[in-house]
């Protein structure tokens, strides 16, 4: 049995990650590929609840402290993620360490310092970057409800994402029709799953 794939969605706020990751999970399960959806921050854990307080109620925390909490929130999920992948379950993940680095580095924290706590996390096999200009994102429903949803800041975040891209990444034009985006992502994901079945590769680790 081949391991599951780790598929990641990244992007600025209101870029359609949640819609597309949910649709992808549904489509993969419908075609017999056992798939789970995960989301970071996972606001259900004790650490996640503190993060939620910071994002929605402006709980006071230093930039460094919240950065480390986002990272800890990923580390607490690692054991289960590894077990799932090894048992053949594909994971579709909505945000991960790249968001951690992009958002904190956009606050002017040192880039290398931002990456350090996430070194050694499981690495995604494919990353879909939902690319939207922050001016277009600002027109979408609900924009501005959380502390990072400010135009100038999102422009900085987007630039930081671009500095971290490698060959595992695909840039998706998030302004396109939702169905078209879904078809494109499903096609690329199925291709990646087929490639893994033909020539299994081990799960990588981030930034080592
Ligand atoms: P969400 O809207 O996808 O739930 O993400 C909540 C916010 O948290 C979003 O503005 C991105 C930000 N974020 C970080 O600053 N660091 C992180 O490590 C993650 C995962 C998200």
PDB file of C-alpha atoms and ligand atoms in Angstrom:
ATOM      1  CA  UNK A   1       0.000   0.000   0.000  1.00  0.00           C
ATOM      2  CA  UNK A   2       1.327   3.461  -0.877  1.00  0.00           C
ATOM      3  CA  UNK A   3       1.225   6.289   1.634  1.00  0.00           C
ATOM      4  CA  UNK A   4      -1.228   9.146   1.364  1.00  0.00           C
ATOM      5  CA  UNK A   5      -0.208  12.470  -0.140  1.00  0.00           C
ATOM      6  CA  UNK A   6       0.074  15.724   1.758  1.00  0.00           C
ATOM      7  CA  UNK A   7      -1.672  18.411  -0.305  1.00  0.00           C
ATOM      8  CA  UNK A   8      -1.490  21.959   0.985  1.00  0.00           C
ATOM      9  CA  UNK A   9      -3.436  25.139   0.210  1.00  0.00           C
ATOM     10  CA  UNK A  10      -1.751  28.457   0.952  1.00  0.00           C
ATOM     11  CA  UNK A  11      -2.604  32.054   0.156  1.00  0.00           C
ATOM     12  CA  UNK A  12      -3.626  35.422   1.504  1.00  0.00           C
ATOM     13  CA  UNK A  13      -6.851  35.853   3.443  1.00  0.00           C
ATOM     14  CA  UNK A  14     -10.136  35.408   1.504  1.00  0.00           C
ATOM     15  CA  UNK A  15      -8.420  33.737  -1.435  1.00  0.00           C
ATOM     16  CA  UNK A  16     -10.797  30.764  -1.565  1.00  0.00           C
ATOM     17  CA  UNK A  17      -8.576  28.166   0.152  1.00  0.00           C
ATOM     18  CA  UNK A  18     -11.301  26.866   2.410  1.00  0.00           C
ATOM     19  CA  UNK A  19     -13.824  26.454  -0.426  1.00  0.00           C
ATOM     20  CA  UNK A  20     -11.332  24.715  -2.686  1.00  0.00           C
ATOM     21  CA  UNK A  21      -9.834  22.453  -0.014  1.00  0.00           C
ATOM     22  CA  UNK A  22     -13.319  21.316   1.028  1.00  0.00           C
ATOM     23  CA  UNK A  23     -14.291  20.583  -2.579  1.00  0.00           C
ATOM     24  CA  UNK A  24     -11.067  18.693  -3.204  1.00  0.00           C
ATOM     25  CA  UNK A  25     -11.592  16.440  -0.181  1.00  0.00           C
ATOM     26  CA  UNK A  26     -15.140  15.680  -1.322  1.00  0.00           C
ATOM     27  CA  UNK A  27     -14.061  14.889  -4.881  1.00  0.00           C
ATOM     28  CA  UNK A  28     -11.171  12.646  -3.810  1.00  0.00           C
ATOM     29  CA  UNK A  29     -13.348  10.695  -1.378  1.00  0.00           C
ATOM     30  CA  UNK A  30     -16.018  10.374  -4.088  1.00  0.00           C
ATOM     31  CA  UNK A  31     -13.465   8.796  -6.383  1.00  0.00           C
ATOM     32  CA  UNK A  32     -12.393   6.272  -3.727  1.00  0.00           C
ATOM     33  CA  UNK A  33      -9.249   8.062  -2.468  1.00  0.00           C
ATOM     34  CA  UNK A  34      -9.493   8.177   1.324  1.00  0.00           C
ATOM     35  CA  UNK A  35      -8.908  11.827   2.250  1.00  0.00           C
ATOM     36  CA  UNK A  36      -9.083  14.015   5.355  1.00  0.00           C
ATOM     37  CA  UNK A  37      -9.321  17.805   5.640  1.00  0.00           C
ATOM     38  CA  UNK A  38      -7.166  19.640   8.187  1.00  0.00           C
ATOM     39  CA  UNK A  39      -6.973  23.335   8.893  1.00  0.00           C
ATOM     40  CA  UNK A  40      -4.346  25.461  10.622  1.00  0.00           C
ATOM     41  CA  UNK A  41      -4.712  27.101  12.971  1.00  0.00           C
ATOM     42  CA  UNK A  42      -6.680  24.227  14.499  1.00  0.00           C
ATOM     43  CA  UNK A  43      -8.795  26.356  16.822  1.00  0.00           C
ATOM     44  CA  UNK A  44     -10.193  23.339  18.724  1.00  0.00           C
ATOM     45  CA  UNK A  45      -7.090  22.597  20.846  1.00  0.00           C
ATOM     46  CA  UNK A  46      -6.040  24.539  23.978  1.00  0.00           C
ATOM     47  CA  UNK A  47      -3.322  26.319  21.982  1.00  0.00           C
ATOM     48  CA  UNK A  48      -5.768  26.858  19.114  1.00  0.00           C
ATOM     49  CA  UNK A  49      -8.236  28.572  21.455  1.00  0.00           C
ATOM     50  CA  UNK A  50      -5.535  31.048  22.502  1.00  0.00           C
ATOM     51  CA  UNK A  51      -4.750  31.716  18.844  1.00  0.00           C
ATOM     52  CA  UNK A  52      -8.447  32.276  18.159  1.00  0.00           C
ATOM     53  CA  UNK A  53      -8.600  34.788  21.010  1.00  0.00           C
ATOM     54  CA  UNK A  54      -5.692  36.655  19.476  1.00  0.00           C
ATOM     55  CA  UNK A  55      -7.210  36.691  15.986  1.00  0.00           C
ATOM     56  CA  UNK A  56     -10.784  37.554  16.847  1.00  0.00           C
ATOM     57  CA  UNK A  57     -10.709  39.375  20.176  1.00  0.00           C
ATOM     58  CA  UNK A  58      -7.325  41.040  19.995  1.00  0.00           C
ATOM     59  CA  UNK A  59      -5.943  39.228  23.080  1.00  0.00           C
ATOM     60  CA  UNK A  60      -2.574  40.870  23.706  1.00  0.00           C
ATOM     61  CA  UNK A  61       0.435  38.714  22.796  1.00  0.00           C
ATOM     62  CA  UNK A  62       3.853  39.652  21.445  1.00  0.00           C
ATOM     63  CA  UNK A  63       4.539  38.916  17.763  1.00  0.00           C
ATOM     64  CA  UNK A  64       7.097  36.300  18.807  1.00  0.00           C
ATOM     65  CA  UNK A  65       4.768  34.558  21.264  1.00  0.00           C
ATOM     66  CA  UNK A  66       1.897  34.217  18.778  1.00  0.00           C
ATOM     67  CA  UNK A  67       4.320  32.999  16.115  1.00  0.00           C
ATOM     68  CA  UNK A  68       5.513  30.194  18.392  1.00  0.00           C
ATOM     69  CA  UNK A  69       1.938  29.283  19.269  1.00  0.00           C
ATOM     70  CA  UNK A  70       0.996  28.885  15.601  1.00  0.00           C
ATOM     71  CA  UNK A  71       4.004  26.598  15.230  1.00  0.00           C
ATOM     72  CA  UNK A  72       3.157  24.590  18.374  1.00  0.00           C
ATOM     73  CA  UNK A  73      -0.361  24.182  16.987  1.00  0.00           C
ATOM     74  CA  UNK A  74       1.174  22.385  13.995  1.00  0.00           C
ATOM     75  CA  UNK A  75       3.561  20.286  16.073  1.00  0.00           C
ATOM     76  CA  UNK A  76       0.707  18.976  18.202  1.00  0.00           C
ATOM     77  CA  UNK A  77      -0.901  17.580  15.021  1.00  0.00           C
ATOM     78  CA  UNK A  78       2.247  15.950  13.601  1.00  0.00           C
ATOM     79  CA  UNK A  79       1.984  12.473  15.119  1.00  0.00           C
ATOM     80  CA  UNK A  80      -1.571  11.975  13.854  1.00  0.00           C
ATOM     81  CA  UNK A  81      -0.731  13.417  10.430  1.00  0.00           C
ATOM     82  CA  UNK A  82       2.192  11.040  10.037  1.00  0.00           C
ATOM     83  CA  UNK A  83       0.065   8.054  11.125  1.00  0.00           C
ATOM     84  CA  UNK A  84      -2.663   9.021   8.642  1.00  0.00           C
ATOM     85  CA  UNK A  85      -0.255   9.431   5.733  1.00  0.00           C
ATOM     86  CA  UNK A  86       1.451   6.129   6.516  1.00  0.00           C
ATOM     87  CA  UNK A  87      -1.907   4.356   6.643  1.00  0.00           C
ATOM     88  CA  UNK A  88      -2.668   5.563   3.112  1.00  0.00           C
ATOM     89  CA  UNK A  89      -4.909   8.537   3.925  1.00  0.00           C
ATOM     90  CA  UNK A  90      -4.378  11.642   1.796  1.00  0.00           C
ATOM     91  CA  UNK A  91      -4.372  14.891   3.771  1.00  0.00           C
ATOM     92  CA  UNK A  92      -5.658  18.143   2.361  1.00  0.00           C
ATOM     93  CA  UNK A  93      -4.430  20.953   4.590  1.00  0.00           C
ATOM     94  CA  UNK A  94      -5.730  24.520   4.672  1.00  0.00           C
ATOM     95  CA  UNK A  95      -2.694  26.693   5.666  1.00  0.00           C
ATOM     96  CA  UNK A  96       0.550  25.540   7.269  1.00  0.00           C
ATOM     97  CA  UNK A  97       4.069  26.695   8.133  1.00  0.00           C
ATOM     98  CA  UNK A  98       4.343  28.926   5.040  1.00  0.00           C
ATOM     99  CA  UNK A  99       1.478  31.023   6.421  1.00  0.00           C
ATOM    100  CA  UNK A 100       3.315  31.052   9.736  1.00  0.00           C
ATOM    101  CA  UNK A 101       6.430  32.517   8.132  1.00  0.00           C
ATOM    102  CA  UNK A 102       4.672  34.830   5.647  1.00  0.00           C
ATOM    103  CA  UNK A 103       2.450  36.523   8.248  1.00  0.00           C
ATOM    104  CA  UNK A 104       5.169  36.919  10.891  1.00  0.00           C
ATOM    105  CA  UNK A 105       7.839  38.033   8.426  1.00  0.00           C
ATOM    106  CA  UNK A 106       5.341  40.605   7.106  1.00  0.00           C
ATOM    107  CA  UNK A 107       5.374  42.017  10.652  1.00  0.00           C
ATOM    108  CA  UNK A 108       9.124  42.458  10.106  1.00  0.00           C
ATOM    109  CA  UNK A 109      10.259  39.533  12.263  1.00  0.00           C
ATOM    110  CA  UNK A 110      13.493  38.015  10.965  1.00  0.00           C
ATOM    111  CA  UNK A 111      12.789  35.511   8.167  1.00  0.00           C
ATOM    112  CA  UNK A 112      15.246  32.869   9.428  1.00  0.00           C
ATOM    113  CA  UNK A 113      13.946  33.200  12.973  1.00  0.00           C
ATOM    114  CA  UNK A 114      10.390  32.705  11.670  1.00  0.00           C
ATOM    115  CA  UNK A 115      11.298  29.462   9.905  1.00  0.00           C
ATOM    116  CA  UNK A 116      13.224  27.918  12.810  1.00  0.00           C
ATOM    117  CA  UNK A 117      10.373  26.518  14.971  1.00  0.00           C
ATOM    118  CA  UNK A 118       8.807  24.748  11.970  1.00  0.00           C
ATOM    119  CA  UNK A 119      12.020  23.026  10.824  1.00  0.00           C
ATOM    120  CA  UNK A 120      11.400  19.279  10.828  1.00  0.00           C
ATOM    121  CA  UNK A 121       7.619  19.373  10.348  1.00  0.00           C
ATOM    122  CA  UNK A 122       6.250  17.009   7.694  1.00  0.00           C
ATOM    123  CA  UNK A 123       6.666  18.596   4.267  1.00  0.00           C
ATOM    124  CA  UNK A 124       3.790  18.871   1.790  1.00  0.00           C
ATOM    125  CA  UNK A 125       4.013  16.948  -1.481  1.00  0.00           C
ATOM    126  CA  UNK A 126       2.105  19.594  -3.457  1.00  0.00           C
ATOM    127  CA  UNK A 127       1.208  23.175  -2.625  1.00  0.00           C
ATOM    128  CA  UNK A 128      -1.575  25.138  -4.307  1.00  0.00           C
ATOM    129  CA  UNK A 129      -1.100  28.862  -3.850  1.00  0.00           C
ATOM    130  CA  UNK A 130      -4.450  30.581  -4.265  1.00  0.00           C
ATOM    131  CA  UNK A 131      -3.309  33.857  -5.722  1.00  0.00           C
ATOM    132  CA  UNK A 132      -5.529  36.877  -5.378  1.00  0.00           C
ATOM    133  CA  UNK A 133      -4.597  40.542  -5.281  1.00  0.00           C
ATOM    134  CA  UNK A 134      -5.423  41.950  -1.834  1.00  0.00           C
ATOM    135  CA  UNK A 135      -7.639  44.600  -3.503  1.00  0.00           C
ATOM    136  CA  UNK A 136      -9.830  41.843  -4.933  1.00  0.00           C
ATOM    137  CA  UNK A 137      -9.800  39.865  -1.670  1.00  0.00           C
ATOM    138  CA  UNK A 138     -11.019  42.956   0.178  1.00  0.00           C
ATOM    139  CA  UNK A 139     -14.227  42.886  -1.903  1.00  0.00           C
ATOM    140  CA  UNK A 140     -15.082  39.369  -0.700  1.00  0.00           C
ATOM    141  CA  UNK A 141     -17.677  38.706   2.033  1.00  0.00           C
ATOM    142  CA  UNK A 142     -16.525  38.924   5.637  1.00  0.00           C
ATOM    143  CA  UNK A 143     -13.247  40.722   4.879  1.00  0.00           C
ATOM    144  CA  UNK A 144     -11.843  42.710   7.810  1.00  0.00           C
ATOM    145  CA  UNK A 145     -13.288  40.542  10.576  1.00  0.00           C
ATOM    146  CA  UNK A 146      -9.867  39.336  11.768  1.00  0.00           C
ATOM    147  CA  UNK A 147      -6.814  41.363  12.724  1.00  0.00           C
ATOM    148  CA  UNK A 148      -4.642  40.562   9.699  1.00  0.00           C
ATOM    149  CA  UNK A 149      -7.257  41.529   7.104  1.00  0.00           C
ATOM    150  CA  UNK A 150      -5.758  44.890   6.167  1.00  0.00           C
ATOM    151  CA  UNK A 151      -4.744  45.740   2.608  1.00  0.00           C
ATOM    152  CA  UNK A 152      -1.147  46.926   3.146  1.00  0.00           C
ATOM    153  CA  UNK A 153      -0.364  43.995   5.403  1.00  0.00           C
ATOM    154  CA  UNK A 154      -1.814  41.427   2.977  1.00  0.00           C
ATOM    155  CA  UNK A 155       0.316  42.886   0.167  1.00  0.00           C
ATOM    156  CA  UNK A 156       3.430  42.244   2.314  1.00  0.00           C
ATOM    157  CA  UNK A 157       2.234  38.716   3.141  1.00  0.00           C
ATOM    158  CA  UNK A 158       1.757  37.900  -0.540  1.00  0.00           C
ATOM    159  CA  UNK A 159       5.331  38.992  -1.321  1.00  0.00           C
ATOM    160  CA  UNK A 160       6.680  36.768   1.482  1.00  0.00           C
ATOM    161  CA  UNK A 161       4.823  33.749   0.096  1.00  0.00           C
ATOM    162  CA  UNK A 162       6.474  34.274  -3.280  1.00  0.00           C
ATOM    163  CA  UNK A 163       9.944  34.107  -1.714  1.00  0.00           C
ATOM    164  CA  UNK A 164       9.263  30.590  -0.350  1.00  0.00           C
ATOM    165  CA  UNK A 165       7.932  28.880  -3.480  1.00  0.00           C
ATOM    166  CA  UNK A 166       9.702  25.874  -4.967  1.00  0.00           C
ATOM    167  CA  UNK A 167       8.912  23.172  -7.528  1.00  0.00           C
ATOM    168  CA  UNK A 168       6.188  21.629  -5.352  1.00  0.00           C
ATOM    169  CA  UNK A 169       4.097  24.802  -5.727  1.00  0.00           C
ATOM    170  CA  UNK A 170       1.457  25.680  -8.327  1.00  0.00           C
ATOM    171  CA  UNK A 171       0.110  29.208  -8.512  1.00  0.00           C
ATOM    172  CA  UNK A 172      -3.654  29.175  -9.002  1.00  0.00           C
ATOM    173  CA  UNK A 173      -5.451  32.280 -10.275  1.00  0.00           C
ATOM    174  CA  UNK A 174      -8.062  32.652  -7.527  1.00  0.00           C
ATOM    175  CA  UNK A 175     -10.074  35.133  -9.607  1.00  0.00           C
ATOM    176  CA  UNK A 176     -11.078  32.426 -12.057  1.00  0.00           C
ATOM    177  CA  UNK A 177     -14.393  30.590 -11.964  1.00  0.00           C
ATOM    178  CA  UNK A 178     -14.643  28.330  -8.859  1.00  0.00           C
ATOM    179  CA  UNK A 179     -15.547  25.221 -10.876  1.00  0.00           C
ATOM    180  CA  UNK A 180     -12.647  25.756 -13.242  1.00  0.00           C
ATOM    181  CA  UNK A 181     -10.213  26.158 -10.329  1.00  0.00           C
ATOM    182  CA  UNK A 182     -11.575  22.978  -8.763  1.00  0.00           C
ATOM    183  CA  UNK A 183     -11.116  20.979 -11.966  1.00  0.00           C
ATOM    184  CA  UNK A 184      -7.544  22.232 -12.375  1.00  0.00           C
ATOM    185  CA  UNK A 185      -6.613  21.362  -8.775  1.00  0.00           C
ATOM    186  CA  UNK A 186      -8.301  17.955  -8.909  1.00  0.00           C
ATOM    187  CA  UNK A 187      -6.450  17.119 -12.128  1.00  0.00           C
ATOM    188  CA  UNK A 188      -3.051  18.086 -10.664  1.00  0.00           C
ATOM    189  CA  UNK A 189      -3.759  16.236  -7.412  1.00  0.00           C
ATOM    190  CA  UNK A 190      -4.759  13.023  -9.176  1.00  0.00           C
ATOM    191  CA  UNK A 191      -1.604  13.275 -11.279  1.00  0.00           C
ATOM    192  CA  UNK A 192       0.488  13.599  -8.104  1.00  0.00           C
ATOM    193  CA  UNK A 193      -1.267  10.608  -6.521  1.00  0.00           C
ATOM    194  CA  UNK A 194      -0.629   8.527  -9.633  1.00  0.00           C
ATOM    195  CA  UNK A 195       3.042   9.547  -9.623  1.00  0.00           C
ATOM    196  CA  UNK A 196       3.337   8.496  -5.979  1.00  0.00           C
ATOM    197  CA  UNK A 197       1.781   5.112  -6.789  1.00  0.00           C
ATOM    198  CA  UNK A 198       4.202   4.539  -9.666  1.00  0.00           C
ATOM    199  CA  UNK A 199       7.328   5.623  -7.786  1.00  0.00           C
ATOM    200  CA  UNK A 200       6.739   5.957  -4.036  1.00  0.00           C
ATOM    201  CA  UNK A 201       8.687   8.760  -2.349  1.00  0.00           C
ATOM    202  CA  UNK A 202       9.093   9.081   1.442  1.00  0.00           C
ATOM    203  CA  UNK A 203       7.453  11.880   3.416  1.00  0.00           C
ATOM    204  CA  UNK A 204       9.793  14.877   3.424  1.00  0.00           C
ATOM    205  CA  UNK A 205      10.636  17.221   6.277  1.00  0.00           C
ATOM    206  CA  UNK A 206      10.408  20.983   6.153  1.00  0.00           C
ATOM    207  CA  UNK A 207      13.436  23.148   5.664  1.00  0.00           C
ATOM    208  CA  UNK A 208      16.154  20.619   6.558  1.00  0.00           C
TER     209      UNK A 208
HETATM  210  P1  LIG B   1      -7.612  31.316   8.740  1.00  0.00           P
HETATM  211  O1  LIG B   1      -8.392  32.549   8.354  1.00  0.00           O
HETATM  212  O2  LIG B   1      -7.169  30.493   7.591  1.00  0.00           O
HETATM  213  O3  LIG B   1      -8.301  30.532   9.832  1.00  0.00           O
HETATM  214  O4  LIG B   1      -6.245  31.842   9.402  1.00  0.00           O
HETATM  215  C1  LIG B   1      -6.278  32.728  10.458  1.00  0.00           C
HETATM  216  C2  LIG B   1      -5.253  33.805  10.317  1.00  0.00           C
HETATM  217  O5  LIG B   1      -4.026  33.393  10.924  1.00  0.00           O
HETATM  218  C3  LIG B   1      -4.903  34.224   8.906  1.00  0.00           C
HETATM  219  O6  LIG B   1      -4.923  35.652   8.850  1.00  0.00           O
HETATM  220  C4  LIG B   1      -3.510  33.721   8.709  1.00  0.00           C
HETATM  221  C5  LIG B   1      -2.925  33.692  10.097  1.00  0.00           C
HETATM  222  N1  LIG B   1      -1.884  32.686  10.340  1.00  0.00           N
HETATM  223  C6  LIG B   1      -0.667  33.091  10.892  1.00  0.00           C
HETATM  224  O7  LIG B   1      -0.439  34.270  11.123  1.00  0.00           O
HETATM  225  N2  LIG B   1       0.268  32.138  11.176  1.00  0.00           N
HETATM  226  C7  LIG B   1       0.054  30.804  10.942  1.00  0.00           C
HETATM  227  O8  LIG B   1       0.931  29.968  11.229  1.00  0.00           O
HETATM  228  C8  LIG B   1      -1.216  30.405  10.370  1.00  0.00           C
HETATM  229  C9  LIG B   1      -1.484  28.955  10.107  1.00  0.00           C
HETATM  230  C10 LIG B   1      -2.148  31.384  10.090  1.00  0.00           C
END
